[in-house]
Amino acid sequence: MTTAVNHYGRHGDLVDAAIAKLKLHFGERLTTATAVRDQHGHDVSWHPSYPPDAVVFPDTADEVSRIVATCHAFDVPVIPFGTGTSCEGHVAALMGGICIDLSRLDRILTIQPDDMTATVEAGVTRKRLNAELRDTGLFFPVDPGADASLGGMASTRASGTNAMRYGTMKDNVVSLGVVLPNGDRIRTASHARKSAAGYDLTRLWVGSEGTLGIVTDVTVKLHPIPDHVVAISASFSTLEQAVGFVLVATKLTDSLARIELLDELQVEAVNSYSKLSLPVEPTLFIELHGSRAAVEAALPFIETEAHAAGASRFDTAVSAEARGRLWQARHDIWWANLALRPGASALPTDSCVPVSRLVEAILAAKADVRDLGLLAPICGHVGDGNFHLCVLFDPADPDERQRVETLTKRLAARAIALQGTSTGEHGIGHGKMAALVAEHGPAIRVMAAIKRAVDPHNIMNPGKIFNLAEAPPFN
């Protein structure tokens, strides 16, 4: 091992000492192998890999506590790792340190159908939880596309296609088990559905991206599986017509569960990769949930209004197989986009605006892509104002990389100007720190004060969300 000084002045000998102490307990479950470290130093985005000094695989929350307490004693950074599906460099070990891989904390602890809650360890994935729930008549609705871990989804405040009806992780987490930066363990709340007892610590840790501690278990809300589900695919001649119809659709019925947008380039990618035959036009994927009577009553109104808004095609899918094919194509968009430019890197970026400003935001984003000469399909959870660009580019080309950076800055600045946010669901990590400062201004000082109070040694995922050194303390 080296004794190089990392960015925060922490010496390699302290890291070596922490690794040696942890090795005594974890044995082969702690590794410094280059391949494993590289795997844990990056997520799915184009951001470069920053490998940790070691990766450790605990089996229990007590072992997580032991690791964090050891790192705290030696002033060594700690980086939590779930499934590595984040998009803004959340897992990069920017300052070196110890990566804690939580995949072995994979027990489903309790399912309480009467309370409509489940408590799972941090490494349980959303698909596994829903498989366990299959016979209860309940499901967990937060669906970010990737089969992410529940701990990671809580830490990044994940959302996805169902958010307009069921909410994000912020709305679906009841309580968390957390290991603090000194190794102590706390529970953020009881399992009651509401409480007026003290600060809302659950909401503080949901979305904290591993900077305040490590989530070891999650109690989530469950929802009844809807009696009847219908999916819709509607194509429009123009992007403005498609996005404009979103404003109409959200007022037509309370049965809407999902509204997803694919621009014409995105449809082309999906057709090629998922073997669909959609018209290469701006398209909405819509899904209705509810009683059979409510859904069937809503359908003709939606179809009539869609055609009035300019829909050239309106198809429904009722069977689970037909609906699954449509939504699987939506969830495979990442791979479909990579196939548009083989060998390119991809930067998935998102922003979110009030739905009333959505047409303006998306049309301007489309114009930016065209003016900058970039390749970037647009998709999005437009029912709640969130849209994504997947920018395909060569990071080794300085000119192209500069144009990509210009695009992302414009997207964030415009969203903020439209009273929106620089990220609806991807989070900040280290990729959107400048945008967060522009969005929150002096409120960054409040965030920094919380960080300093909870993590005074700044060992928890340092270098993420904001630059602590640049956030002045209160006088």
Short mmCIF file of C-alpha atoms in Angstrom, two decimals:
data_model
loop_
_atom_site.label_atom_id
_atom_site.label_comp_id
_atom_site.label_asym_id
_atom_site.label_seq_id
_atom_site.Cartn_x
_atom_site.Cartn_y
_atom_site.Cartn_z
CA MET A 1 0.00 0.00 0.00
CA THR A 2 1.06 3.57 -0.62
CA THR A 3 1.54 6.31 1.93
CA ALA A 4 0.44 9.09 -0.41
CA VAL A 5 -1.46 12.01 1.08
CA ASN A 6 -5.01 12.26 -0.25
CA HIS A 7 -6.94 15.47 -0.96
CA TYR A 8 -7.91 16.04 2.65
CA GLY A 9 -4.38 15.50 4.01
CA ARG A 10 -5.17 12.07 5.44
CA HIS A 11 -2.05 9.91 5.29
CA GLY A 12 -1.89 6.45 3.85
CA ASP A 13 -0.41 5.08 7.07
CA LEU A 14 -3.68 5.79 8.89
CA VAL A 15 -5.61 4.04 6.14
CA ASP A 16 -3.20 1.10 6.38
CA ALA A 17 -3.68 0.92 10.13
CA ALA A 18 -7.48 0.94 9.80
CA ILE A 19 -7.36 -1.77 7.13
CA ALA A 20 -5.05 -3.91 9.29
CA LYS A 21 -7.39 -3.63 12.28
CA LEU A 22 -10.48 -4.44 10.23
CA LYS A 23 -8.71 -7.37 8.55
CA LEU A 24 -8.41 -9.09 11.94
CA HIS A 25 -12.21 -9.34 12.15
CA PHE A 26 -13.33 -9.55 8.52
CA GLY A 27 -10.59 -11.70 7.02
CA GLU A 28 -11.43 -12.53 3.41
CA ARG A 29 -14.47 -10.24 3.55
CA LEU A 30 -12.07 -7.30 3.33
CA THR A 31 -10.19 -6.95 0.07
CA THR A 32 -7.67 -4.59 -1.50
CA ALA A 33 -7.80 -6.38 -4.86
CA THR A 34 -7.55 -3.87 -7.69
CA ALA A 35 -10.47 -5.29 -9.68
CA VAL A 36 -12.87 -5.14 -6.72
CA ARG A 37 -11.72 -1.66 -5.74
CA ASP A 38 -12.17 -0.41 -9.33
CA GLN A 39 -15.67 -1.91 -9.46
CA HIS A 40 -16.63 0.00 -6.31
CA GLY A 41 -15.10 3.31 -7.43
CA HIS A 42 -17.71 4.28 -10.02
CA ASP A 43 -21.41 4.11 -10.82
CA VAL A 44 -23.22 3.82 -14.17
CA SER A 45 -22.36 7.32 -15.36
CA TRP A 46 -19.35 8.63 -17.28
CA HIS A 47 -17.71 10.07 -14.16
CA PRO A 48 -14.18 8.62 -13.76
CA SER A 49 -13.50 5.88 -11.26
CA TYR A 50 -12.03 6.80 -7.87
CA PRO A 51 -11.31 3.43 -6.21
CA PRO A 52 -11.32 3.14 -2.43
CA ASP A 53 -8.28 1.77 -0.58
CA ALA A 54 -10.25 -1.31 0.46
CA VAL A 55 -13.73 -2.82 0.20
CA VAL A 56 -15.33 -4.63 3.13
CA PHE A 57 -18.46 -6.81 3.09
CA PRO A 58 -20.28 -6.79 6.45
CA ASP A 59 -23.02 -9.30 7.27
CA THR A 60 -24.85 -7.33 9.97
CA ALA A 61 -25.59 -3.80 11.13
CA ASP A 62 -23.32 -4.44 14.12
CA GLU A 63 -20.47 -5.11 11.72
CA VAL A 64 -21.23 -1.89 9.85
CA SER A 65 -21.02 -0.12 13.18
CA ARG A 66 -17.65 -1.76 13.90
CA ILE A 67 -16.24 -0.63 10.51
CA VAL A 68 -17.43 2.96 10.89
CA ALA A 69 -16.17 3.22 14.48
CA THR A 70 -12.74 2.01 13.34
CA CYS A 71 -12.64 4.49 10.47
CA HIS A 72 -13.73 7.25 12.84
CA ALA A 73 -10.88 6.40 15.22
CA PHE A 74 -8.32 6.59 12.40
CA ASP A 75 -9.94 9.56 10.59
CA VAL A 76 -10.45 7.47 7.44
CA PRO A 77 -13.21 8.20 4.87
CA VAL A 78 -16.16 5.81 4.57
CA ILE A 79 -18.12 5.31 1.33
CA PRO A 80 -21.38 3.28 1.38
CA PHE A 81 -22.11 1.10 -1.67
CA GLY A 82 -25.44 -0.50 -2.62
CA THR A 83 -25.71 -1.76 -6.19
CA GLY A 84 -23.73 1.02 -7.90
CA THR A 85 -26.63 2.19 -10.08
CA SER A 86 -26.44 5.89 -9.15
CA CYS A 87 -25.71 8.53 -11.78
CA GLU A 88 -23.68 11.39 -10.28
CA GLY A 89 -20.55 9.75 -8.91
CA HIS A 90 -22.08 9.07 -5.49
CA VAL A 91 -19.82 6.07 -4.76
CA ALA A 92 -16.50 7.53 -5.95
CA ALA A 93 -13.87 7.43 -3.20
CA LEU A 94 -12.65 10.95 -3.94
CA MET A 95 -10.48 11.02 -0.81
CA GLY A 96 -9.66 7.32 -0.66
CA GLY A 97 -10.81 5.32 2.34
CA ILE A 98 -12.94 2.26 3.03
CA CYS A 99 -15.93 1.27 0.88
CA ILE A 100 -18.65 -0.62 2.77
CA ASP A 101 -20.53 -2.92 0.39
CA LEU A 102 -23.97 -3.56 1.93
CA SER A 103 -25.08 -6.32 -0.44
CA ARG A 104 -24.82 -9.02 2.26
CA LEU A 105 -27.30 -7.19 4.48
CA ASP A 106 -30.05 -8.85 2.49
CA ARG A 107 -32.65 -10.09 4.97
CA ILE A 108 -36.32 -9.19 4.81
CA LEU A 109 -36.90 -8.61 8.51
CA THR A 110 -40.68 -8.23 8.76
CA ILE A 111 -43.71 -7.86 6.53
CA GLN A 112 -46.75 -6.41 8.29
CA PRO A 113 -49.73 -6.63 5.90
CA ASP A 114 -52.14 -5.07 8.42
CA ASP A 115 -49.85 -2.08 8.86
CA MET A 116 -48.99 -2.10 5.15
CA THR A 117 -45.27 -1.87 5.92
CA ALA A 118 -42.15 -3.97 5.46
CA THR A 119 -38.77 -3.70 7.16
CA VAL A 120 -35.77 -4.86 5.15
CA GLU A 121 -32.01 -4.66 5.45
CA ALA A 122 -30.26 -2.14 3.25
CA GLY A 123 -29.05 -4.64 0.64
CA VAL A 124 -32.51 -5.98 -0.27
CA THR A 125 -33.46 -4.89 -3.78
CA ARG A 126 -36.85 -3.57 -4.79
CA LYS A 127 -37.56 -6.52 -7.11
CA ARG A 128 -36.79 -9.02 -4.37
CA LEU A 129 -39.10 -7.25 -1.95
CA ASN A 130 -41.93 -7.26 -4.48
CA ALA A 131 -41.35 -10.98 -5.15
CA GLU A 132 -41.77 -11.63 -1.41
CA LEU A 133 -44.95 -9.53 -1.37
CA ARG A 134 -46.59 -11.33 -4.28
CA ASP A 135 -49.13 -13.28 -2.16
CA THR A 136 -50.05 -10.41 0.16
CA GLY A 137 -51.99 -8.26 -2.31
CA LEU A 138 -49.51 -5.46 -1.65
CA PHE A 139 -46.51 -4.03 -3.50
CA PHE A 140 -43.73 -1.50 -3.12
CA PRO A 141 -44.20 1.07 -5.91
CA VAL A 142 -40.99 3.11 -6.11
CA ASP A 143 -39.43 2.04 -9.40
CA PRO A 144 -36.25 3.82 -10.53
CA GLY A 145 -35.73 1.34 -13.37
CA ALA A 146 -32.61 -0.34 -12.07
CA ASP A 147 -33.01 -3.13 -9.51
CA ALA A 148 -31.50 -0.89 -6.85
CA SER A 149 -31.11 -1.70 -3.16
CA LEU A 150 -33.60 -0.18 -0.74
CA GLY A 151 -30.80 1.33 1.34
CA GLY A 152 -29.33 3.03 -1.70
CA MET A 153 -32.75 4.19 -2.85
CA ALA A 154 -33.37 5.80 0.54
CA SER A 155 -29.93 7.42 0.54
CA THR A 156 -30.44 8.96 -2.90
CA ARG A 157 -34.16 9.78 -2.47
CA ALA A 158 -34.96 7.66 -5.53
CA SER A 159 -38.21 7.88 -7.45
CA GLY A 160 -39.09 6.76 -10.98
CA THR A 161 -42.02 5.98 -13.19
CA ASN A 162 -44.69 5.55 -10.47
CA ALA A 163 -43.83 8.71 -8.54
CA MET A 164 -46.70 10.85 -9.79
CA ARG A 165 -49.22 8.53 -8.07
CA TYR A 166 -47.29 6.87 -5.24
CA GLY A 167 -44.59 9.41 -4.44
CA THR A 168 -40.82 9.07 -4.10
CA MET A 169 -38.72 7.43 -1.39
CA LYS A 170 -39.29 10.57 0.69
CA ASP A 171 -42.99 9.67 0.79
CA ASN A 172 -42.59 5.92 1.26
CA VAL A 173 -39.99 5.54 4.02
CA VAL A 174 -41.45 5.21 7.51
CA SER A 175 -38.25 4.69 9.50
CA LEU A 176 -34.54 4.00 9.07
CA GLY A 177 -31.84 2.22 11.01
CA VAL A 178 -28.69 4.33 10.70
CA VAL A 179 -25.06 3.98 11.75
CA LEU A 180 -23.71 7.41 12.66
CA PRO A 181 -20.23 8.64 11.71
CA ASN A 182 -18.83 7.62 15.11
CA GLY A 183 -20.25 4.10 14.83
CA ASP A 184 -23.29 4.60 17.08
CA ARG A 185 -26.62 3.23 15.90
CA ILE A 186 -29.96 5.05 15.93
CA ARG A 187 -33.50 4.59 14.65
CA THR A 188 -34.89 7.71 13.03
CA ALA A 189 -38.57 7.10 13.91
CA SER A 190 -41.10 4.57 15.16
CA HIS A 191 -43.24 2.53 12.79
CA ALA A 192 -46.29 4.74 13.30
CA ARG A 193 -47.62 6.29 10.11
CA LYS A 194 -47.41 9.79 11.56
CA SER A 195 -45.67 11.51 14.45
CA ALA A 196 -45.21 15.01 15.88
CA ALA A 197 -42.36 13.92 18.18
CA GLY A 198 -39.25 15.99 17.54
CA TYR A 199 -37.30 16.64 14.36
CA ASP A 200 -38.09 14.54 11.30
CA LEU A 201 -34.81 12.62 11.25
CA THR A 202 -36.10 10.14 8.67
CA ARG A 203 -36.45 12.88 6.06
CA LEU A 204 -33.02 14.21 7.00
CA TRP A 205 -31.33 10.92 6.16
CA VAL A 206 -33.46 10.18 3.09
CA GLY A 207 -31.51 11.86 0.31
CA SER A 208 -28.35 12.50 2.36
CA GLU A 209 -26.32 10.36 -0.09
CA GLY A 210 -24.24 8.67 2.60
CA THR A 211 -22.83 11.96 3.92
CA LEU A 212 -24.45 11.74 7.37
CA GLY A 213 -24.20 8.02 8.11
CA ILE A 214 -25.03 4.61 6.68
CA VAL A 215 -28.56 3.24 6.32
CA THR A 216 -28.65 -0.37 7.54
CA ASP A 217 -32.38 -1.09 7.38
CA VAL A 218 -35.46 0.55 5.92
CA THR A 219 -39.13 0.39 6.89
CA VAL A 220 -41.23 1.22 3.85
CA LYS A 221 -44.88 1.78 3.10
CA LEU A 222 -46.69 -0.80 0.98
CA HIS A 223 -49.65 -0.19 -1.30
CA PRO A 224 -52.53 -2.37 -2.53
CA ILE A 225 -51.97 -3.94 -5.94
CA PRO A 226 -54.48 -2.11 -8.17
CA ASP A 227 -57.54 -4.08 -9.25
CA HIS A 228 -57.20 -3.07 -12.89
CA VAL A 229 -54.27 -1.73 -14.91
CA VAL A 230 -54.23 -0.45 -18.48
CA ALA A 231 -51.20 0.86 -20.34
CA ILE A 232 -51.46 3.32 -23.22
CA SER A 233 -49.06 4.25 -25.98
CA ALA A 234 -49.92 7.54 -27.71
CA SER A 235 -47.89 9.08 -30.53
CA PHE A 236 -47.96 12.78 -31.49
CA SER A 237 -46.75 14.71 -34.51
CA THR A 238 -44.72 17.15 -32.43
CA LEU A 239 -42.97 17.21 -29.09
CA GLU A 240 -44.98 20.27 -28.11
CA GLN A 241 -48.25 18.36 -28.66
CA ALA A 242 -47.07 15.38 -26.60
CA VAL A 243 -45.84 17.45 -23.66
CA GLY A 244 -48.85 19.74 -23.87
CA PHE A 245 -51.18 16.76 -23.52
CA VAL A 246 -49.55 15.93 -20.18
CA LEU A 247 -51.13 19.07 -18.71
CA VAL A 248 -54.52 17.93 -20.00
CA ALA A 249 -54.18 14.31 -18.89
CA THR A 250 -53.28 15.09 -15.29
CA LYS A 251 -56.64 16.86 -14.88
CA LEU A 252 -58.78 14.16 -16.47
CA THR A 253 -58.70 11.39 -13.87
CA ASP A 254 -57.18 10.39 -10.56
CA SER A 255 -56.42 6.93 -12.01
CA LEU A 256 -53.18 8.12 -13.64
CA ALA A 257 -50.17 6.25 -12.28
CA ARG A 258 -47.46 6.92 -14.86
CA ILE A 259 -46.89 9.26 -17.80
CA GLU A 260 -43.58 8.77 -19.59
CA LEU A 261 -42.27 10.76 -22.56
CA LEU A 262 -40.01 9.49 -25.33
CA ASP A 263 -38.90 11.94 -28.02
CA GLU A 264 -38.56 10.71 -31.59
CA LEU A 265 -34.87 9.79 -31.21
CA GLN A 266 -35.69 7.89 -28.03
CA VAL A 267 -38.44 5.99 -29.86
CA GLU A 268 -36.00 5.12 -32.62
CA ALA A 269 -33.59 3.70 -30.03
CA VAL A 270 -36.32 1.74 -28.26
CA ASN A 271 -37.67 0.29 -31.49
CA SER A 272 -34.23 -0.95 -32.49
CA TYR A 273 -33.19 -2.35 -29.11
CA SER A 274 -36.49 -3.73 -27.80
CA LYS A 275 -37.92 -4.79 -31.18
CA LEU A 276 -40.99 -2.56 -30.97
CA SER A 277 -42.66 -0.92 -33.97
CA LEU A 278 -43.77 2.42 -32.59
CA PRO A 279 -44.09 5.34 -35.02
CA VAL A 280 -40.89 7.38 -34.82
CA GLU A 281 -42.68 10.34 -33.27
CA PRO A 282 -42.82 11.87 -29.79
CA THR A 283 -44.66 9.27 -27.71
CA LEU A 284 -46.26 9.02 -24.30
CA PHE A 285 -46.47 5.80 -22.29
CA ILE A 286 -49.38 6.16 -19.86
CA GLU A 287 -50.66 3.76 -17.23
CA LEU A 288 -53.94 3.82 -15.31
CA HIS A 289 -54.42 2.10 -11.94
CA GLY A 290 -57.70 1.65 -10.06
CA SER A 291 -60.95 -0.25 -10.03
CA ARG A 292 -62.08 -1.70 -13.34
CA ALA A 293 -65.03 0.70 -13.41
CA ALA A 294 -62.86 3.77 -12.79
CA VAL A 295 -60.20 2.83 -15.34
CA GLU A 296 -62.70 1.87 -18.04
CA ALA A 297 -64.61 5.10 -17.44
CA ALA A 298 -61.44 7.17 -17.77
CA LEU A 299 -60.15 5.57 -20.97
CA PRO A 300 -62.54 7.15 -23.51
CA PHE A 301 -61.99 10.63 -22.06
CA ILE A 302 -58.22 10.21 -22.31
CA GLU A 303 -58.42 8.92 -25.88
CA THR A 304 -60.73 11.74 -26.99
CA GLU A 305 -58.52 14.41 -25.42
CA ALA A 306 -55.36 12.81 -26.81
CA HIS A 307 -56.69 12.96 -30.36
CA ALA A 308 -57.88 16.53 -29.77
CA ALA A 309 -54.33 17.39 -28.68
CA GLY A 310 -52.91 15.95 -31.90
CA ALA A 311 -52.35 12.24 -31.21
CA SER A 312 -51.80 10.35 -34.43
CA ARG A 313 -52.04 6.96 -32.73
CA PHE A 314 -53.58 5.68 -29.46
CA ASP A 315 -53.12 2.04 -28.44
CA THR A 316 -53.97 0.24 -25.20
CA ALA A 317 -52.33 -2.76 -23.54
CA VAL A 318 -54.37 -4.63 -20.93
CA SER A 319 -52.69 -8.00 -20.51
CA ALA A 320 -49.74 -8.29 -18.13
CA GLU A 321 -47.60 -9.53 -21.02
CA ALA A 322 -48.40 -6.57 -23.28
CA ARG A 323 -47.93 -4.06 -20.48
CA GLY A 324 -44.71 -5.72 -19.39
CA ARG A 325 -43.26 -5.51 -22.90
CA LEU A 326 -43.95 -1.79 -23.04
CA TRP A 327 -42.49 -1.00 -19.63
CA GLN A 328 -39.53 -3.30 -20.09
CA ALA A 329 -38.66 -1.31 -23.19
CA ARG A 330 -38.90 1.87 -21.11
CA HIS A 331 -36.61 0.44 -18.43
CA ASP A 332 -34.10 -0.75 -21.06
CA ILE A 333 -33.67 2.79 -22.40
CA TRP A 334 -30.12 3.03 -20.99
CA TRP A 335 -28.96 0.09 -23.11
CA ALA A 336 -30.99 1.23 -26.10
CA ASN A 337 -29.29 4.61 -25.98
CA LEU A 338 -25.80 3.15 -25.72
CA ALA A 339 -26.54 1.21 -28.91
CA LEU A 340 -27.19 4.49 -30.76
CA ARG A 341 -23.47 5.28 -30.63
CA PRO A 342 -21.43 2.13 -29.93
CA GLY A 343 -18.29 2.82 -27.93
CA ALA A 344 -19.48 6.18 -26.64
CA SER A 345 -19.82 7.16 -22.99
CA ALA A 346 -23.21 8.19 -21.68
CA LEU A 347 -24.10 11.00 -19.31
CA PRO A 348 -27.62 10.55 -17.92
CA THR A 349 -28.76 13.90 -16.54
CA ASP A 350 -32.11 15.12 -15.29
CA SER A 351 -33.97 18.20 -14.15
CA CYS A 352 -37.47 18.82 -12.87
CA VAL A 353 -39.79 21.80 -13.27
CA PRO A 354 -43.39 22.61 -12.38
CA VAL A 355 -45.57 20.76 -14.88
CA SER A 356 -46.90 24.11 -16.16
CA ARG A 357 -43.34 24.97 -17.36
CA LEU A 358 -42.59 21.56 -18.83
CA VAL A 359 -43.22 22.39 -22.50
CA GLU A 360 -40.89 25.38 -22.27
CA ALA A 361 -38.15 23.40 -20.50
CA ILE A 362 -38.17 20.40 -22.83
CA LEU A 363 -38.35 22.38 -26.07
CA ALA A 364 -35.45 24.54 -24.90
CA ALA A 365 -33.44 21.44 -23.95
CA LYS A 366 -34.10 19.98 -27.39
CA ALA A 367 -32.89 23.22 -29.00
CA ASP A 368 -29.75 23.20 -26.85
CA VAL A 369 -28.90 19.67 -27.97
CA ARG A 370 -29.36 20.63 -31.61
CA ASP A 371 -27.41 23.89 -31.34
CA LEU A 372 -24.49 22.21 -29.58
CA GLY A 373 -24.33 19.40 -32.15
CA LEU A 374 -24.85 16.61 -29.61
CA LEU A 375 -26.65 13.26 -29.62
CA ALA A 376 -29.02 13.10 -26.64
CA PRO A 377 -32.39 11.30 -26.61
CA ILE A 378 -34.98 12.75 -24.24
CA CYS A 379 -37.24 10.73 -21.99
CA GLY A 380 -38.85 11.47 -18.68
CA HIS A 381 -41.38 11.04 -15.93
CA VAL A 382 -43.29 13.98 -17.28
CA GLY A 383 -46.36 13.43 -15.13
CA ASP A 384 -44.43 15.10 -12.30
CA GLY A 385 -42.29 17.43 -14.42
CA ASN A 386 -39.11 15.33 -14.40
CA PHE A 387 -37.25 14.69 -17.66
CA HIS A 388 -33.92 13.15 -18.65
CA LEU A 389 -31.32 13.55 -21.36
CA CYS A 390 -28.91 10.72 -22.06
CA VAL A 391 -25.97 12.46 -23.71
CA LEU A 392 -23.76 10.18 -25.84
CA PHE A 393 -20.24 11.52 -26.34
CA ASP A 394 -16.53 10.81 -26.41
CA PRO A 395 -14.98 12.10 -23.14
CA ALA A 396 -11.53 11.93 -24.78
CA ASP A 397 -12.61 14.66 -27.23
CA PRO A 398 -12.05 17.99 -25.40
CA ASP A 399 -14.34 19.94 -27.70
CA GLU A 400 -17.21 17.50 -27.38
CA ARG A 401 -16.76 17.26 -23.62
CA GLN A 402 -16.91 21.05 -23.37
CA ARG A 403 -20.15 21.09 -25.32
CA VAL A 404 -21.61 18.47 -22.97
CA GLU A 405 -20.65 20.55 -19.96
CA THR A 406 -22.29 23.58 -21.56
CA LEU A 407 -25.46 21.57 -22.07
CA THR A 408 -25.66 20.34 -18.48
CA LYS A 409 -25.07 23.84 -17.12
CA ARG A 410 -27.82 25.24 -19.33
CA LEU A 411 -30.26 22.51 -18.25
CA ALA A 412 -29.66 23.14 -14.56
CA ALA A 413 -29.76 26.93 -14.84
CA ARG A 414 -32.97 26.85 -16.85
CA ALA A 415 -34.71 24.48 -14.45
CA ILE A 416 -33.81 26.70 -11.51
CA ALA A 417 -34.98 29.81 -13.39
CA LEU A 418 -38.32 28.09 -14.03
CA GLN A 419 -38.76 27.51 -10.27
CA GLY A 420 -37.67 23.90 -10.63
CA THR A 421 -34.65 21.90 -9.52
CA SER A 422 -31.38 20.85 -11.11
CA THR A 423 -32.18 17.21 -10.35
CA GLY A 424 -35.52 15.53 -9.79
CA GLU A 425 -34.14 12.14 -8.85
CA HIS A 426 -30.49 11.55 -9.79
CA GLY A 427 -29.15 13.53 -6.84
CA ILE A 428 -26.05 15.67 -6.47
CA GLY A 429 -23.11 13.33 -5.78
CA HIS A 430 -20.04 15.21 -6.97
CA GLY A 431 -21.42 15.80 -10.48
CA LYS A 432 -23.96 18.54 -9.68
CA MET A 433 -22.41 20.38 -6.75
CA ALA A 434 -22.20 23.71 -8.57
CA ALA A 435 -25.86 23.47 -9.54
CA LEU A 436 -26.86 22.86 -5.92
CA VAL A 437 -25.15 26.10 -4.84
CA ALA A 438 -26.98 28.01 -7.58
CA GLU A 439 -30.27 26.42 -6.53
CA HIS A 440 -30.06 26.85 -2.75
CA GLY A 441 -27.70 29.78 -2.23
CA PRO A 442 -27.32 30.66 1.47
CA ALA A 443 -29.27 27.53 2.46
CA ILE A 444 -26.08 25.58 1.71
CA ARG A 445 -24.80 26.97 5.00
CA VAL A 446 -27.64 25.20 6.81
CA MET A 447 -26.77 21.91 5.13
CA ALA A 448 -23.11 22.41 5.98
CA ALA A 449 -23.97 23.14 9.63
CA ILE A 450 -25.88 19.86 9.84
CA LYS A 451 -22.98 18.01 8.23
CA ARG A 452 -20.45 19.52 10.65
CA ALA A 453 -22.64 18.69 13.65
CA VAL A 454 -23.31 15.07 12.70
CA ASP A 455 -19.96 14.30 11.05
CA PRO A 456 -17.35 16.65 12.56
CA HIS A 457 -14.43 14.61 11.15
CA ASN A 458 -16.01 14.71 7.65
CA ILE A 459 -15.40 11.00 7.05
CA MET A 460 -18.80 10.10 5.59
CA ASN A 461 -18.64 10.10 1.79
CA PRO A 462 -16.58 13.33 1.74
CA GLY A 463 -16.64 15.57 -1.31
CA LYS A 464 -20.30 14.88 -2.12
CA ILE A 465 -23.34 17.20 -2.30
CA PHE A 466 -21.35 20.36 -1.44
CA ASN A 467 -17.78 21.39 -0.75
CA LEU A 468 -17.66 21.70 3.01
CA ALA A 469 -14.53 23.84 2.89
CA GLU A 470 -16.34 26.43 0.75
CA ALA A 471 -19.48 26.61 2.92
CA PRO A 472 -18.79 29.25 5.60
CA PRO A 473 -20.08 28.44 9.11
CA PHE A 474 -22.64 30.63 10.86
CA ASN A 475 -21.16 33.46 12.89
#
